[in-house]
Amino acid sequence: MAEKISIRELARRINVSEGAIRKARGADKLKDCFNEKTKEVDWDKAQKNDWVLSAGVIKAKPGVSNAKVIDKLESKENENVISDEKKNIPSEKSSTQLPENIDELSEDELADALKLTSDMKQNEAVRIKEIINAAIDKIKLKLLQHVLVPKADVETAYYNYAAQFKKALLQIPDTHIDEIITAANKVEAMNILKTALVNVLEEYANAPEIQINTKII
């Protein structure tokens, strides 16, 4: 039995506004899948409608993987390519060409490689979305493994480190003033001051310990 859905549900599934759906309906672009009497959309027919396919990305149903959605969209695209070949219409190449070593790219390099265009095909958009999600999951995994550290935690650790270092330096006059004043000569006073400075520098020679507080959702 064909699945009947509302205009609002159609908008949600293909990721466009209700206004866009109503505008397409007014232009008779949904006449093959919209019932004017019941004000419902035949979802099976809608998935084959030219306007629906060009307007947005069809979302996967619960329990249906995006891989199946991509396969379905690619199947539809292949049908269009075959049809265009019969009409001697040259086929369009994908606008997004990713490097072969995609797993070796940094997050910044991957973001630069992903090009989004207004004329992007649905299966290509879904594929890029999956690549982005995979990259995000990879970053989350590295955070959990402490291979990567959140920038905010690094900044907090070094701010506290710098504050403690500054405090230790400013305490030198208070803790050594009596020794410096009672020194036998200038050389001895300078040695007392240099020793105090070296002790502080050695104490803070190592990088601060970073406490990771970010929760991965």
PDB file of C-alpha atoms in Angstrom, residues 38-213:
ATOM      1  CA  THR A  38      -7.071  14.535   0.203  1.00  0.00           C
ATOM      2  CA  LYS A  39      -4.213  17.092   0.340  1.00  0.00           C
ATOM      3  CA  GLU A  40      -1.781  14.199   0.741  1.00  0.00           C
ATOM      4  CA  VAL A  41       1.418  13.217  -0.999  1.00  0.00           C
ATOM      5  CA  ASP A  42       2.077   9.740  -2.367  1.00  0.00           C
ATOM      6  CA  TRP A  43       5.574   9.153  -0.981  1.00  0.00           C
ATOM      7  CA  ASP A  44       6.486   6.394  -3.434  1.00  0.00           C
ATOM      8  CA  LYS A  45       5.622   8.620  -6.388  1.00  0.00           C
ATOM      9  CA  ALA A  46       7.232  11.643  -4.759  1.00  0.00           C
ATOM     10  CA  GLN A  47      10.585   9.888  -4.641  1.00  0.00           C
ATOM     11  CA  LYS A  48      10.463   9.642  -8.439  1.00  0.00           C
ATOM     12  CA  ASN A  49       9.207  13.183  -8.988  1.00  0.00           C
ATOM     13  CA  ASP A  50      11.674  15.372 -10.877  1.00  0.00           C
ATOM     14  CA  TRP A  51      11.140  18.424  -8.664  1.00  0.00           C
ATOM     15  CA  VAL A  52      11.532  16.416  -5.438  1.00  0.00           C
ATOM     16  CA  LEU A  53      14.751  14.844  -6.700  1.00  0.00           C
ATOM     17  CA  SER A  54      16.203  18.224  -7.635  1.00  0.00           C
ATOM     18  CA  ALA A  55      14.940  20.170  -4.604  1.00  0.00           C
ATOM     19  CA  GLY A  56      16.517  18.421  -1.660  1.00  0.00           C
ATOM     20  CA  VAL A  57      18.243  15.436  -0.149  1.00  0.00           C
ATOM     21  CA  ILE A  58      15.987  12.532   0.729  1.00  0.00           C
ATOM     22  CA  LYS A  59      16.590  11.526   4.349  1.00  0.00           C
ATOM     23  CA  ALA A  60      16.938   7.929   5.400  1.00  0.00           C
ATOM     24  CA  LYS A  61      14.010   6.390   7.259  1.00  0.00           C
ATOM     25  CA  PRO A  62      14.635   4.943  10.737  1.00  0.00           C
ATOM     26  CA  GLY A  63      16.358   1.605  10.268  1.00  0.00           C
ATOM     27  CA  VAL A  64      17.411   2.415   6.683  1.00  0.00           C
ATOM     28  CA  SER A  65      21.067   3.253   6.155  1.00  0.00           C
ATOM     29  CA  ASN A  66      22.198   6.286   4.204  1.00  0.00           C
ATOM     30  CA  ALA A  67      24.134   3.864   2.012  1.00  0.00           C
ATOM     31  CA  LYS A  68      20.808   2.541   0.708  1.00  0.00           C
ATOM     32  CA  VAL A  69      19.596   6.075   0.120  1.00  0.00           C
ATOM     33  CA  ILE A  70      22.755   6.814  -1.884  1.00  0.00           C
ATOM     34  CA  ASP A  71      22.319   3.590  -3.887  1.00  0.00           C
ATOM     35  CA  LYS A  72      18.728   4.549  -4.660  1.00  0.00           C
ATOM     36  CA  LEU A  73      19.692   8.041  -5.755  1.00  0.00           C
ATOM     37  CA  GLU A  74      22.601   6.745  -7.837  1.00  0.00           C
ATOM     38  CA  SER A  75      20.279   4.228  -9.469  1.00  0.00           C
ATOM     39  CA  LYS A  76      17.937   7.064 -10.397  1.00  0.00           C
ATOM     40  CA  GLU A  77      20.886   9.102 -11.687  1.00  0.00           C
ATOM     41  CA  ASN A  78      22.128   6.181 -13.796  1.00  0.00           C
ATOM     42  CA  GLU A  79      18.682   5.881 -15.331  1.00  0.00           C
ATOM     43  CA  ASN A  80      18.813   9.562 -16.225  1.00  0.00           C
ATOM     44  CA  VAL A  81      22.321   9.156 -17.678  1.00  0.00           C
ATOM     45  CA  ILE A  82      21.174   6.277 -19.893  1.00  0.00           C
ATOM     46  CA  SER A  83      18.194   8.341 -20.995  1.00  0.00           C
ATOM     47  CA  ASP A  84      20.447  11.319 -21.767  1.00  0.00           C
ATOM     48  CA  GLU A  85      22.837   9.105 -23.735  1.00  0.00           C
ATOM     49  CA  LYS A  86      19.943   7.949 -25.895  1.00  0.00           C
ATOM     50  CA  LYS A  87      19.109  11.610 -26.522  1.00  0.00           C
ATOM     51  CA  ASN A  88      22.812  12.390 -27.182  1.00  0.00           C
ATOM     52  CA  ILE A  89      22.930  14.740 -24.174  1.00  0.00           C
ATOM     53  CA  PRO A  90      26.419  14.864 -22.597  1.00  0.00           C
ATOM     54  CA  SER A  91      26.463  13.736 -18.956  1.00  0.00           C
ATOM     55  CA  GLU A  92      27.721  16.030 -16.181  1.00  0.00           C
ATOM     56  CA  LYS A  93      30.778  15.090 -14.126  1.00  0.00           C
ATOM     57  CA  SER A  94      30.757  15.173 -10.371  1.00  0.00           C
ATOM     58  CA  SER A  95      31.686  18.615  -9.006  1.00  0.00           C
ATOM     59  CA  THR A  96      33.445  17.090  -6.007  1.00  0.00           C
ATOM     60  CA  GLN A  97      36.637  15.149  -6.696  1.00  0.00           C
ATOM     61  CA  LEU A  98      38.223  13.965  -3.452  1.00  0.00           C
ATOM     62  CA  PRO A  99      41.854  12.773  -3.150  1.00  0.00           C
ATOM     63  CA  GLU A 100      42.423   9.012  -3.089  1.00  0.00           C
ATOM     64  CA  ASN A 101      44.258   9.183   0.244  1.00  0.00           C
ATOM     65  CA  ILE A 102      41.259  10.724   2.023  1.00  0.00           C
ATOM     66  CA  ASP A 103      41.998   8.896   5.293  1.00  0.00           C
ATOM     67  CA  GLU A 104      45.419  10.572   5.460  1.00  0.00           C
ATOM     68  CA  LEU A 105      43.993  14.098   5.235  1.00  0.00           C
ATOM     69  CA  SER A 106      43.822  16.312   8.290  1.00  0.00           C
ATOM     70  CA  GLU A 107      40.455  17.709   9.331  1.00  0.00           C
ATOM     71  CA  ASP A 108      41.334  21.088   7.792  1.00  0.00           C
ATOM     72  CA  GLU A 109      42.485  19.495   4.530  1.00  0.00           C
ATOM     73  CA  LEU A 110      39.304  17.421   4.342  1.00  0.00           C
ATOM     74  CA  ALA A 111      37.143  20.513   4.904  1.00  0.00           C
ATOM     75  CA  ASP A 112      39.000  22.304   2.081  1.00  0.00           C
ATOM     76  CA  ALA A 113      38.558  19.300  -0.222  1.00  0.00           C
ATOM     77  CA  LEU A 114      34.776  19.136   0.253  1.00  0.00           C
ATOM     78  CA  LYS A 115      33.233  21.558  -2.212  1.00  0.00           C
ATOM     79  CA  LEU A 116      29.505  22.287  -1.862  1.00  0.00           C
ATOM     80  CA  THR A 117      27.678  23.731  -4.865  1.00  0.00           C
ATOM     81  CA  SER A 118      24.090  24.777  -5.526  1.00  0.00           C
ATOM     82  CA  ASP A 119      23.777  22.325  -8.439  1.00  0.00           C
ATOM     83  CA  MET A 120      25.111  19.361  -6.475  1.00  0.00           C
ATOM     84  CA  LYS A 121      23.305  16.093  -7.085  1.00  0.00           C
ATOM     85  CA  GLN A 122      21.438  14.401  -4.252  1.00  0.00           C
ATOM     86  CA  ASN A 123      23.552  11.257  -4.056  1.00  0.00           C
ATOM     87  CA  GLU A 124      26.710  13.393  -4.063  1.00  0.00           C
ATOM     88  CA  ALA A 125      25.371  15.587  -1.236  1.00  0.00           C
ATOM     89  CA  VAL A 126      24.454  12.542   0.856  1.00  0.00           C
ATOM     90  CA  ARG A 127      27.891  11.018   0.186  1.00  0.00           C
ATOM     91  CA  ILE A 128      29.643  14.194   1.345  1.00  0.00           C
ATOM     92  CA  LYS A 129      27.439  14.312   4.437  1.00  0.00           C
ATOM     93  CA  GLU A 130      28.503  10.764   5.293  1.00  0.00           C
ATOM     94  CA  ILE A 131      32.171  11.673   4.784  1.00  0.00           C
ATOM     95  CA  ILE A 132      31.781  14.669   7.123  1.00  0.00           C
ATOM     96  CA  ASN A 133      30.033  12.522   9.745  1.00  0.00           C
ATOM     97  CA  ALA A 134      32.796   9.926   9.481  1.00  0.00           C
ATOM     98  CA  ALA A 135      35.430  12.652   9.949  1.00  0.00           C
ATOM     99  CA  ILE A 136      33.584  13.952  13.024  1.00  0.00           C
ATOM    100  CA  ASP A 137      33.390  10.449  14.487  1.00  0.00           C
ATOM    101  CA  LYS A 138      37.113  10.017  13.828  1.00  0.00           C
ATOM    102  CA  ILE A 139      37.863  13.220  15.751  1.00  0.00           C
ATOM    103  CA  LYS A 140      35.638  12.098  18.644  1.00  0.00           C
ATOM    104  CA  LEU A 141      37.447   8.749  18.757  1.00  0.00           C
ATOM    105  CA  LYS A 142      40.830  10.496  18.882  1.00  0.00           C
ATOM    106  CA  LEU A 143      39.561  12.686  21.721  1.00  0.00           C
ATOM    107  CA  LEU A 144      38.431   9.627  23.653  1.00  0.00           C
ATOM    108  CA  GLN A 145      41.820   8.008  23.078  1.00  0.00           C
ATOM    109  CA  HIS A 146      43.550  11.267  24.113  1.00  0.00           C
ATOM    110  CA  VAL A 147      45.315  11.346  20.741  1.00  0.00           C
ATOM    111  CA  LEU A 148      43.770  14.782  20.266  1.00  0.00           C
ATOM    112  CA  VAL A 149      43.223  17.317  23.052  1.00  0.00           C
ATOM    113  CA  PRO A 150      40.472  19.965  22.966  1.00  0.00           C
ATOM    114  CA  LYS A 151      41.866  23.430  22.275  1.00  0.00           C
ATOM    115  CA  ALA A 152      39.992  24.928  25.248  1.00  0.00           C
ATOM    116  CA  ASP A 153      41.640  22.482  27.662  1.00  0.00           C
ATOM    117  CA  VAL A 154      45.095  23.306  26.264  1.00  0.00           C
ATOM    118  CA  GLU A 155      44.483  27.043  26.599  1.00  0.00           C
ATOM    119  CA  THR A 156      43.241  26.619  30.171  1.00  0.00           C
ATOM    120  CA  ALA A 157      46.252  24.518  31.165  1.00  0.00           C
ATOM    121  CA  TYR A 158      48.775  26.972  29.722  1.00  0.00           C
ATOM    122  CA  TYR A 159      46.968  29.988  31.200  1.00  0.00           C
ATOM    123  CA  ASN A 160      47.164  28.416  34.667  1.00  0.00           C
ATOM    124  CA  TYR A 161      50.808  27.440  34.012  1.00  0.00           C
ATOM    125  CA  ALA A 162      51.734  31.004  33.048  1.00  0.00           C
ATOM    126  CA  ALA A 163      49.915  32.434  36.065  1.00  0.00           C
ATOM    127  CA  GLN A 164      51.763  30.109  38.473  1.00  0.00           C
ATOM    128  CA  PHE A 165      55.100  30.849  36.753  1.00  0.00           C
ATOM    129  CA  LYS A 166      54.542  34.588  37.072  1.00  0.00           C
ATOM    130  CA  LYS A 167      53.607  34.217  40.749  1.00  0.00           C
ATOM    131  CA  ALA A 168      56.756  32.179  41.464  1.00  0.00           C
ATOM    132  CA  LEU A 169      58.955  34.834  39.839  1.00  0.00           C
ATOM    133  CA  LEU A 170      57.325  37.672  41.767  1.00  0.00           C
ATOM    134  CA  GLN A 171      57.853  35.799  45.041  1.00  0.00           C
ATOM    135  CA  ILE A 172      61.650  35.782  44.620  1.00  0.00           C
ATOM    136  CA  PRO A 173      62.187  39.284  46.110  1.00  0.00           C
ATOM    137  CA  ASP A 174      60.003  38.467  49.137  1.00  0.00           C
ATOM    138  CA  THR A 175      61.716  35.144  49.864  1.00  0.00           C
ATOM    139  CA  HIS A 176      65.323  36.234  49.208  1.00  0.00           C
ATOM    140  CA  ILE A 177      65.487  39.949  50.051  1.00  0.00           C
ATOM    141  CA  ASP A 178      67.075  39.392  53.464  1.00  0.00           C
ATOM    142  CA  GLU A 179      69.814  37.156  51.992  1.00  0.00           C
ATOM    143  CA  ILE A 180      70.548  39.677  49.247  1.00  0.00           C
ATOM    144  CA  ILE A 181      70.740  42.650  51.660  1.00  0.00           C
ATOM    145  CA  THR A 182      73.068  40.841  54.084  1.00  0.00           C
ATOM    146  CA  ALA A 183      75.300  39.470  51.333  1.00  0.00           C
ATOM    147  CA  ALA A 184      79.027  40.126  51.848  1.00  0.00           C
ATOM    148  CA  ASN A 185      79.365  41.774  48.431  1.00  0.00           C
ATOM    149  CA  LYS A 186      77.646  42.430  45.117  1.00  0.00           C
ATOM    150  CA  VAL A 187      78.847  39.178  43.557  1.00  0.00           C
ATOM    151  CA  GLU A 188      77.340  37.112  46.377  1.00  0.00           C
ATOM    152  CA  ALA A 189      74.063  39.042  46.103  1.00  0.00           C
ATOM    153  CA  MET A 190      73.941  38.399  42.352  1.00  0.00           C
ATOM    154  CA  ASN A 191      74.611  34.675  42.877  1.00  0.00           C
ATOM    155  CA  ILE A 192      71.717  34.451  45.382  1.00  0.00           C
ATOM    156  CA  LEU A 193      69.369  36.097  42.866  1.00  0.00           C
ATOM    157  CA  LYS A 194      70.580  33.944  39.945  1.00  0.00           C
ATOM    158  CA  THR A 195      70.166  30.741  41.983  1.00  0.00           C
ATOM    159  CA  ALA A 196      66.601  31.724  42.892  1.00  0.00           C
ATOM    160  CA  LEU A 197      65.764  32.405  39.220  1.00  0.00           C
ATOM    161  CA  VAL A 198      67.328  29.118  38.052  1.00  0.00           C
ATOM    162  CA  ASN A 199      65.318  27.168  40.644  1.00  0.00           C
ATOM    163  CA  VAL A 200      62.056  28.689  39.415  1.00  0.00           C
ATOM    164  CA  LEU A 201      62.954  28.097  35.738  1.00  0.00           C
ATOM    165  CA  GLU A 202      63.824  24.455  36.431  1.00  0.00           C
ATOM    166  CA  GLU A 203      60.566  23.976  38.350  1.00  0.00           C
ATOM    167  CA  TYR A 204      58.546  25.192  35.357  1.00  0.00           C
ATOM    168  CA  ALA A 205      60.749  23.692  32.627  1.00  0.00           C
ATOM    169  CA  ASN A 206      58.263  20.934  31.751  1.00  0.00           C
ATOM    170  CA  ALA A 207      54.985  21.503  29.887  1.00  0.00           C
ATOM    171  CA  PRO A 208      51.895  21.681  32.108  1.00  0.00           C
ATOM    172  CA  GLU A 209      49.709  18.634  32.642  1.00  0.00           C
ATOM    173  CA  ILE A 210      46.477  19.005  30.673  1.00  0.00           C
ATOM    174  CA  GLN A 211      43.290  17.879  32.379  1.00  0.00           C
ATOM    175  CA  ILE A 212      40.716  16.956  29.742  1.00  0.00           C
ATOM    176  CA  ASN A 213      37.242  18.007  30.806  1.00  0.00           C
TER     177      ASN A 213
END
